[in-house]
mmCIF file of N, CA and C in Angstrom:
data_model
loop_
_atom_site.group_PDB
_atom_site.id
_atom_site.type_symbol
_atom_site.label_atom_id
_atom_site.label_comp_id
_atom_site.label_asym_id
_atom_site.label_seq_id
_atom_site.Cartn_x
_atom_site.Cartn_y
_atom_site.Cartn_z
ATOM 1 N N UNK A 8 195.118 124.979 175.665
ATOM 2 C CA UNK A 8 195.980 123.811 175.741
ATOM 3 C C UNK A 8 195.564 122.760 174.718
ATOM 4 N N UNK A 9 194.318 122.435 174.165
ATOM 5 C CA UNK A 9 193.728 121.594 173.714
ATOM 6 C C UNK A 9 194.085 122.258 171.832
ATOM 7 N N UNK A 10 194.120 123.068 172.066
ATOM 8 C CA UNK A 10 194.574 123.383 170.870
ATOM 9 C C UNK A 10 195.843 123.162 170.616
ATOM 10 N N UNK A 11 197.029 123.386 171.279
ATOM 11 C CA UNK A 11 198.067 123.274 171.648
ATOM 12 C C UNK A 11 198.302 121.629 170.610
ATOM 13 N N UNK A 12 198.147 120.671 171.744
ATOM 14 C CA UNK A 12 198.191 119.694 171.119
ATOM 15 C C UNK A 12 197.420 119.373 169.542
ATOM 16 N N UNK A 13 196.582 119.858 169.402
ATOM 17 C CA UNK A 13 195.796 119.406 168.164
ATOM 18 C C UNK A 13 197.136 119.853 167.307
ATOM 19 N N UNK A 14 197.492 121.079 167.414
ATOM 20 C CA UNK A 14 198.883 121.746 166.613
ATOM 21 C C UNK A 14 199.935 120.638 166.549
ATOM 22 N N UNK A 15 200.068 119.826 167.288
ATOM 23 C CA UNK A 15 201.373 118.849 167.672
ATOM 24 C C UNK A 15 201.012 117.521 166.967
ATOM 25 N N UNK A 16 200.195 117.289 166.917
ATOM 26 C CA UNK A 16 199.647 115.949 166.461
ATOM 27 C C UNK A 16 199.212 116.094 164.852
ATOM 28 N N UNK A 17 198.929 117.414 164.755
ATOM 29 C CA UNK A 17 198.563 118.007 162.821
ATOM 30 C C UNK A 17 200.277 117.784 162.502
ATOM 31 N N UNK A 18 201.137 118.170 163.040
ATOM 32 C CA UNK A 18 202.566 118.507 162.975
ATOM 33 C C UNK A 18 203.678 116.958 162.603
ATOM 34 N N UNK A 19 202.829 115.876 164.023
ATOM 35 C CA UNK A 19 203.375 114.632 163.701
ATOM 36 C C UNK A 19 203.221 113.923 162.409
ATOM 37 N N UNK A 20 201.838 114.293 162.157
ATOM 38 C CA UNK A 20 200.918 113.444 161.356
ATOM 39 C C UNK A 20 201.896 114.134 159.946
ATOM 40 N N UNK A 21 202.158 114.788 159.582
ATOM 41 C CA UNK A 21 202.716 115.638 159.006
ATOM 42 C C UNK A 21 204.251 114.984 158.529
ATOM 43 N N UNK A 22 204.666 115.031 159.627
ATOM 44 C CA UNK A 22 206.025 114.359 159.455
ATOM 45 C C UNK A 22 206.035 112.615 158.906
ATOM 46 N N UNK A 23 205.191 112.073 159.966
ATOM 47 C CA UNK A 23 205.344 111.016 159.132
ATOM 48 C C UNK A 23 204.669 110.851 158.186
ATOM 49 N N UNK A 24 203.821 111.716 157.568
ATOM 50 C CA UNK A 24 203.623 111.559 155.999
ATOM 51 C C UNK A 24 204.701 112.058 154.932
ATOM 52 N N UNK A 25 205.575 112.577 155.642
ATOM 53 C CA UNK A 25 206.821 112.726 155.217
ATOM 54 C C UNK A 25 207.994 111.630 154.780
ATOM 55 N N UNK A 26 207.923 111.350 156.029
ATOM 56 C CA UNK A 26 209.087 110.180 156.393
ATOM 57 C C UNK A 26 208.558 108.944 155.268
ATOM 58 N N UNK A 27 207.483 109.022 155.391
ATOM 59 C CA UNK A 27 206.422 107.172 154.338
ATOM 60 C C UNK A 27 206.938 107.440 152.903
ATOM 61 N N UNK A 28 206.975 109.134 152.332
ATOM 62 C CA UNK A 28 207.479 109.751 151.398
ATOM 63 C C UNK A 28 208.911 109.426 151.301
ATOM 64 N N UNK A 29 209.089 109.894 151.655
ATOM 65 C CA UNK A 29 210.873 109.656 151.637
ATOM 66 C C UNK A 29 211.177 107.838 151.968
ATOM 67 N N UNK A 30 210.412 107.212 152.265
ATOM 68 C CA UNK A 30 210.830 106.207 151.954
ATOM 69 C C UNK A 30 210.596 105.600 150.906
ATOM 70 N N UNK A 31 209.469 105.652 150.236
ATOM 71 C CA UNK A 31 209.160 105.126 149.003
ATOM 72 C C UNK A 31 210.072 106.206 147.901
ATOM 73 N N UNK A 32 210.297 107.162 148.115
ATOM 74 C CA UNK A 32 211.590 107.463 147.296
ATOM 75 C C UNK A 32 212.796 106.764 146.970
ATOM 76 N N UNK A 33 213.471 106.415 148.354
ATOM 77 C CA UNK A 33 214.685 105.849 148.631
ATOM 78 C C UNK A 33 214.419 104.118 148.141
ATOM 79 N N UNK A 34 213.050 103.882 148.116
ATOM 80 C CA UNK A 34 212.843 102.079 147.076
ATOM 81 C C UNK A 34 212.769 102.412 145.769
ATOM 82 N N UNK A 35 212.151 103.698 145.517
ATOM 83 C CA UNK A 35 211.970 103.762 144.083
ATOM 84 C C UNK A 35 213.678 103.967 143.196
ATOM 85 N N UNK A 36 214.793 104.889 144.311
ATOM 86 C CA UNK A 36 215.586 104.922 143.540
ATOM 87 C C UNK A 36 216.455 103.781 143.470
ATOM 88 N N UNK A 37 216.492 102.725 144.517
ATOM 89 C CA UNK A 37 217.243 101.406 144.719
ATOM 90 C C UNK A 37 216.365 101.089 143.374
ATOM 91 N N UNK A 38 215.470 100.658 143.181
ATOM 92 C CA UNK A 38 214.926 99.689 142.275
ATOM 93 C C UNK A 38 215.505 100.238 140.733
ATOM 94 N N UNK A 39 215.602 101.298 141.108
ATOM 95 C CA UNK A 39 216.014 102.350 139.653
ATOM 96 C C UNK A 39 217.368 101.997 138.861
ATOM 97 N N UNK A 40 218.441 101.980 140.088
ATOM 98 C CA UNK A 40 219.479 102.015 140.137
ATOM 99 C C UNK A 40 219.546 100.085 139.671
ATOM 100 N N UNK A 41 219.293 99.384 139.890
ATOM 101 C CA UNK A 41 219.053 97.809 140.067
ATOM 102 C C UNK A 41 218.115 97.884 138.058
ATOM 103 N N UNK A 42 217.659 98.681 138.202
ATOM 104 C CA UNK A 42 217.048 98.603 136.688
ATOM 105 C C UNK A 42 217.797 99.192 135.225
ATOM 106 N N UNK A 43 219.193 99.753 135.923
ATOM 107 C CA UNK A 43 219.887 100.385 135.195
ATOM 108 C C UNK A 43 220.176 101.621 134.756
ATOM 109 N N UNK A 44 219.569 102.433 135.407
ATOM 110 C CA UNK A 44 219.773 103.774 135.481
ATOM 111 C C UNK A 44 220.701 104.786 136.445
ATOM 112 N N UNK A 45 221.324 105.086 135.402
ATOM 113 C CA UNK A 45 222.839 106.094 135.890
ATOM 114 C C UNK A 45 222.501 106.752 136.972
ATOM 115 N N UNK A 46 221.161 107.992 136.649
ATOM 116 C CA UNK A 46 220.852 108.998 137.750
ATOM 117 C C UNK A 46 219.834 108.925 138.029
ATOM 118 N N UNK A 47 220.167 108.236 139.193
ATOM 119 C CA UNK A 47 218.539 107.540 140.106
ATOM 120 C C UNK A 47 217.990 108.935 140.401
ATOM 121 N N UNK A 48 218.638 109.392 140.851
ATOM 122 C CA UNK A 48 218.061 110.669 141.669
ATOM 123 C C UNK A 48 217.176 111.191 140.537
ATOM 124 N N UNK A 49 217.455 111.525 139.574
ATOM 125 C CA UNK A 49 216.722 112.529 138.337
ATOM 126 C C UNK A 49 215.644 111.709 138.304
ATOM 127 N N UNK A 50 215.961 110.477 137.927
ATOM 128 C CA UNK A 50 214.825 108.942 137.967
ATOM 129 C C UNK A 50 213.549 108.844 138.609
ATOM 130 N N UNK A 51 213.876 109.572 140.055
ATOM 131 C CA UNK A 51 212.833 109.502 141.004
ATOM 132 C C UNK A 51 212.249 110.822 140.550
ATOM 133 N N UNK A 52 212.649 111.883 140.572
ATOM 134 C CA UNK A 52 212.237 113.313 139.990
ATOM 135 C C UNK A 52 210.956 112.490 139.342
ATOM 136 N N UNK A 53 211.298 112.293 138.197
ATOM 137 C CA UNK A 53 210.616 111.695 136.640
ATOM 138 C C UNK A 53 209.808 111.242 137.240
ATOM 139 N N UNK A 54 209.751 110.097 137.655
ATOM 140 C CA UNK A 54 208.819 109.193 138.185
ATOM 141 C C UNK A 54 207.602 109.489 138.942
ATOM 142 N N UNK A 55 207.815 110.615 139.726
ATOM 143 C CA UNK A 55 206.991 111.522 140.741
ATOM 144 C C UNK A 55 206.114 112.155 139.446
ATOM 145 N N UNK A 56 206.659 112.817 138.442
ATOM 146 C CA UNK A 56 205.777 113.132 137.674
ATOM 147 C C UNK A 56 204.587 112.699 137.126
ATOM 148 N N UNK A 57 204.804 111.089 137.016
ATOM 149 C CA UNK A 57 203.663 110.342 136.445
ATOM 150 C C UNK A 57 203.034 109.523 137.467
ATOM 151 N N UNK A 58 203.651 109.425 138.815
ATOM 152 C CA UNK A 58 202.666 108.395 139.845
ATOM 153 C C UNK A 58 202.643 109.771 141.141
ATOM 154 N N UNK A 59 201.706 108.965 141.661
ATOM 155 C CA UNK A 59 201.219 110.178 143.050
ATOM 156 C C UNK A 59 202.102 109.228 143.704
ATOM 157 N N UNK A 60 203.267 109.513 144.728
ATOM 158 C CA UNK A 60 203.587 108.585 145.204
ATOM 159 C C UNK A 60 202.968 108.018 146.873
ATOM 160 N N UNK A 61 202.101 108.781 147.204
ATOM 161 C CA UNK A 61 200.852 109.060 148.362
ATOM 162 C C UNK A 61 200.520 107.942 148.629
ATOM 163 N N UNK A 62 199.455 107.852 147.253
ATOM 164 C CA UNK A 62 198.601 106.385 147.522
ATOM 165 C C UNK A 62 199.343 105.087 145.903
ATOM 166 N N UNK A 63 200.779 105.728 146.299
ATOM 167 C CA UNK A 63 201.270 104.296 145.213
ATOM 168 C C UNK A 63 202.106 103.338 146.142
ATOM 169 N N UNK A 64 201.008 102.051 145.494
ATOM 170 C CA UNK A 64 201.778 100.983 146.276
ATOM 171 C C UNK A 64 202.861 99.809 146.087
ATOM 172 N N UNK A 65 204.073 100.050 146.914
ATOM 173 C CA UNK A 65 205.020 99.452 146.218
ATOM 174 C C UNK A 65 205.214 98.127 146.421
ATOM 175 N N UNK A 66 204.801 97.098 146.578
ATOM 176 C CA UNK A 66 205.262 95.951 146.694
ATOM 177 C C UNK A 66 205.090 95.062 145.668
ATOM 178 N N UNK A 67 205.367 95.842 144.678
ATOM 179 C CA UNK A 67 205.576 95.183 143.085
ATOM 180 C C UNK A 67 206.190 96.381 142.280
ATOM 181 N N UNK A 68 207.642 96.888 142.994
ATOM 182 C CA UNK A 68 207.882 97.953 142.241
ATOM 183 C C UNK A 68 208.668 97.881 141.299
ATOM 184 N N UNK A 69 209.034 96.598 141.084
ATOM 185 C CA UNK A 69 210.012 95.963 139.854
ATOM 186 C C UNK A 69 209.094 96.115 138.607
ATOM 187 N N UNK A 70 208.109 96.079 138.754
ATOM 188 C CA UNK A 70 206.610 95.612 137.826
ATOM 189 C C UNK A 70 206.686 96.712 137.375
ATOM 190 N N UNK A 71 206.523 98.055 138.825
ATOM 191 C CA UNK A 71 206.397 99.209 138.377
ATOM 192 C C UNK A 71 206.885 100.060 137.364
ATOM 193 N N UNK A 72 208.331 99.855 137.744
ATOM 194 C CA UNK A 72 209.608 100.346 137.055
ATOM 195 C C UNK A 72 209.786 99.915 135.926
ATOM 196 N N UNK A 73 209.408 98.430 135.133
ATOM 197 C CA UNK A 73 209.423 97.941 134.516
ATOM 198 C C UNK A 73 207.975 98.430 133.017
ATOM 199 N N UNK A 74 207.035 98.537 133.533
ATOM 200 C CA UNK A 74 205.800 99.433 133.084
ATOM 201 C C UNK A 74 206.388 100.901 133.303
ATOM 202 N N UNK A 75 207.253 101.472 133.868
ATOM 203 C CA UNK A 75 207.469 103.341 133.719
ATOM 204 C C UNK A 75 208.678 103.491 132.748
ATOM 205 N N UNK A 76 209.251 102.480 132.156
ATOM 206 C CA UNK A 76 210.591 102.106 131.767
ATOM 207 C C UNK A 76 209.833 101.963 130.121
ATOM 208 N N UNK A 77 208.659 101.667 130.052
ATOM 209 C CA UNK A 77 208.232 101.783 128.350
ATOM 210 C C UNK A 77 207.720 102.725 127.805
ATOM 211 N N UNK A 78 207.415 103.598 128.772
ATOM 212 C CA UNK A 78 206.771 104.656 128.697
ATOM 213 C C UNK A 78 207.644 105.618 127.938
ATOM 214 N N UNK A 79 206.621 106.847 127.455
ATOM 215 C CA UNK A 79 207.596 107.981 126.482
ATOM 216 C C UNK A 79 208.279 108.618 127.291
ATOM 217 N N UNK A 80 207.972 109.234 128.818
ATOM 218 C CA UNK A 80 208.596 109.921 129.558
ATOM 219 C C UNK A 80 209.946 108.907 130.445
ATOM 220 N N UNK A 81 209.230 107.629 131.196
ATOM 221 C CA UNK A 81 210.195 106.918 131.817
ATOM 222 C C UNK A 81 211.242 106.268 130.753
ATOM 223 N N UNK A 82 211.363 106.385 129.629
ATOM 224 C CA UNK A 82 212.089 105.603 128.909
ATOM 225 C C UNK A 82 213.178 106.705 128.541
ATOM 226 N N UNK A 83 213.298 107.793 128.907
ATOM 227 C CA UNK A 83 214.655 108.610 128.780
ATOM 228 C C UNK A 83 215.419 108.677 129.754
ATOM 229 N N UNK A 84 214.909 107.628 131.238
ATOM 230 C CA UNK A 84 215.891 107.868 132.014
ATOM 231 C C UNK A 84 216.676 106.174 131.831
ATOM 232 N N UNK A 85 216.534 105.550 130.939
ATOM 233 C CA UNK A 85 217.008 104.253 131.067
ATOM 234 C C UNK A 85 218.626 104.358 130.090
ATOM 235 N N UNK A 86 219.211 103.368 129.959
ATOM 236 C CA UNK A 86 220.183 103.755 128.978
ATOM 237 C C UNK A 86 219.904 102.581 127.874
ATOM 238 N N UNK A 87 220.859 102.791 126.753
ATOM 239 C CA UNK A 87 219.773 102.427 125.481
ATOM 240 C C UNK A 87 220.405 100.624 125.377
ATOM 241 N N UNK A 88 219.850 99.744 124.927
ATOM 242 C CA UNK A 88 219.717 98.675 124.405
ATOM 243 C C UNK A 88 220.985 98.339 123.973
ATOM 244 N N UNK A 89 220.942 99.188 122.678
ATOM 245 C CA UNK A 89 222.445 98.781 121.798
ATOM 246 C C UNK A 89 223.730 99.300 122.349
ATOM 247 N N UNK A 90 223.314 99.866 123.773
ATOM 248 C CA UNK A 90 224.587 100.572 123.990
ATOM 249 C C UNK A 90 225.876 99.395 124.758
ATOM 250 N N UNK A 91 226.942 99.757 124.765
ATOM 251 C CA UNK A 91 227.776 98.457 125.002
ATOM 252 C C UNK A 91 228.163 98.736 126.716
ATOM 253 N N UNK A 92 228.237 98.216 127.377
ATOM 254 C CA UNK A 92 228.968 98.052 128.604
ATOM 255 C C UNK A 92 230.004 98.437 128.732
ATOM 256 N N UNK A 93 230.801 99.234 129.450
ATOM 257 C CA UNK A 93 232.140 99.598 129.858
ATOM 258 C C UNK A 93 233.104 98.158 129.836
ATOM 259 N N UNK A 94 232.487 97.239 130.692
ATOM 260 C CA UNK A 94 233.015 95.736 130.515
ATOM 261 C C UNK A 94 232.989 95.072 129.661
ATOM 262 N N UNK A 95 232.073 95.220 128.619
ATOM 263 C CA UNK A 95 232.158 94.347 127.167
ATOM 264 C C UNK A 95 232.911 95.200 126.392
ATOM 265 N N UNK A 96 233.269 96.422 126.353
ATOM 266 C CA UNK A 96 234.102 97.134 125.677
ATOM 267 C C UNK A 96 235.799 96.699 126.132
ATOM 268 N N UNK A 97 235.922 97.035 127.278
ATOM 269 C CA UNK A 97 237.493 96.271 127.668
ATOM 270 C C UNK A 97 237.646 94.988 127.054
ATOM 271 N N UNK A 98 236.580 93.981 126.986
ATOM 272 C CA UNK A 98 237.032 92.624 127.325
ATOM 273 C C UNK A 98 237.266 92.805 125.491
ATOM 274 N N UNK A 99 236.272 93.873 124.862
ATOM 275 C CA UNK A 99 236.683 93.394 123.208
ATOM 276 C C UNK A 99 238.189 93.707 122.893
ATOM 277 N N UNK A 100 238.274 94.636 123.433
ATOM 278 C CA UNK A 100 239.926 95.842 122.952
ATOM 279 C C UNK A 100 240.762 94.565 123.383
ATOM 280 N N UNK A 101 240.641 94.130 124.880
ATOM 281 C CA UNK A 101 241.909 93.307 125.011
ATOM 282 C C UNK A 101 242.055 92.024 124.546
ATOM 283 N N UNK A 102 240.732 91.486 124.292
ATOM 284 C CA UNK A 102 240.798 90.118 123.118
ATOM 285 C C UNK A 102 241.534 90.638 121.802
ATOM 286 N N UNK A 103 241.498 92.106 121.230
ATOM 287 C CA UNK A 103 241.951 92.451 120.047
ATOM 288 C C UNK A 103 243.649 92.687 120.246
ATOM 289 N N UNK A 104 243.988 93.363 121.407
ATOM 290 C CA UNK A 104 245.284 93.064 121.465
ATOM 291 C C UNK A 104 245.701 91.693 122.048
ATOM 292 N N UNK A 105 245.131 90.623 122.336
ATOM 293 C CA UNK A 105 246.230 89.620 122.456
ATOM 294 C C UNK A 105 246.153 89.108 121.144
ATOM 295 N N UNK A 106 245.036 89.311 120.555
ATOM 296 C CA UNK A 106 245.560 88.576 118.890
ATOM 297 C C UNK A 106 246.065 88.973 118.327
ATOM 298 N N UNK A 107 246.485 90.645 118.079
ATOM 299 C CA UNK A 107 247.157 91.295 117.697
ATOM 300 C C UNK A 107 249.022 90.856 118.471
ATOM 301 N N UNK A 108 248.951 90.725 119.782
ATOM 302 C CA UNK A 108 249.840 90.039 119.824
ATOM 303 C C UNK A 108 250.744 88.763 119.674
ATOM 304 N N UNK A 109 249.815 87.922 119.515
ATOM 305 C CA UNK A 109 249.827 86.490 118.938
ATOM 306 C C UNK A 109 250.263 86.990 117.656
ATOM 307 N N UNK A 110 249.740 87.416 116.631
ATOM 308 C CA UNK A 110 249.935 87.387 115.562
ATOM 309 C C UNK A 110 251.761 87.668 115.382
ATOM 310 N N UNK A 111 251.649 88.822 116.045
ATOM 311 C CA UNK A 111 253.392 89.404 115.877
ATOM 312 C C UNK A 111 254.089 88.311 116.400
ATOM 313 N N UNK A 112 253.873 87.705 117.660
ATOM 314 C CA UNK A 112 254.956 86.864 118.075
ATOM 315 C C UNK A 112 255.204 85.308 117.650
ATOM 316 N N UNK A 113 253.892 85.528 116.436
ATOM 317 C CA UNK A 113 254.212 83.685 115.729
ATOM 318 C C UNK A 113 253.545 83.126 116.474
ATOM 319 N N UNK A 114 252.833 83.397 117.680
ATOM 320 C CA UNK A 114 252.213 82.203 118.400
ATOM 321 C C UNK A 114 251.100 81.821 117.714
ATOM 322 N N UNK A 115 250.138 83.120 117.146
ATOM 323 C CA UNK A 115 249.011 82.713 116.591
ATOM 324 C C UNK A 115 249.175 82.651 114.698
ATOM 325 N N UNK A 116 248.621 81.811 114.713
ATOM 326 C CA UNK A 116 248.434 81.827 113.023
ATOM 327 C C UNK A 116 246.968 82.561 112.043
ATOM 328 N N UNK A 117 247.424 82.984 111.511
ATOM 329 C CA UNK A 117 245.925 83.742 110.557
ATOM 330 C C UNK A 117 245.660 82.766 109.538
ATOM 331 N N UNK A 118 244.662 82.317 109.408
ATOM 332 C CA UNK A 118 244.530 81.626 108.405
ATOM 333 C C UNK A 118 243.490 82.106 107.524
ATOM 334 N N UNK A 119 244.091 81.972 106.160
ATOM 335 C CA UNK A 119 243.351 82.761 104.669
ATOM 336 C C UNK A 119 242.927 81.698 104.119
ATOM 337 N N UNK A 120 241.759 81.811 103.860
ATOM 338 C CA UNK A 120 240.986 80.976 102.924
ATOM 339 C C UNK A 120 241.328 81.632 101.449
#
């Protein structure tokens, strides 16, 4: 019987070293996702590669992410600098067609130096 339990309690202990796991996953990929990265999920993959996530402690994981984000490996899951926003791309096209429409309808004037 005494064994019994020792089996049950190796088993718990087990799980919630599981569960502590899976939670510091599920911060690492919020923080990921909040840091700009498309596929958190792959993100966390990556990330596991270079930290034990066991004895890593998160209550500076902005810091973290921020230090795994310069790195040669963490820096391919980020997206790039010069790249433009889906939203700064609309807002250019449709600033270009209302001047483009201004122009045709006389409202706007071009002026040539």
């Amino acid at each position: 019987m005494s064994q019994d339990l020792e089996n049950q309690v190796e088993e718990l202990r087990s799980e919630i070293e599981n569960l502590k796991l899976e939670e510091k996953r599920k911060s690492i990929r919020n923080a990921l996702y909040k840091a700009g990265v498309e596929d958190a999920h792959k993100g966390v993959k990556g990330f596991e590669q270079d930290y034990d996530l066991k004895s890593l402690d998160l209550s500076n994981i902005n810091q973290i992410i921020a230090n795994w984000k310069n790195t040669k490996f963490g820096s391919v899951f980020f997206p790039e600098k010069e790249k433009e926003t889906k939203n700064e791309t609309t807002k250019r096209r449709r600033s270009a067609e209302e001047i483009s429409k201004g122009l045709k309808e006389g409202s706007l004037k071009l002026k040539l130096n």
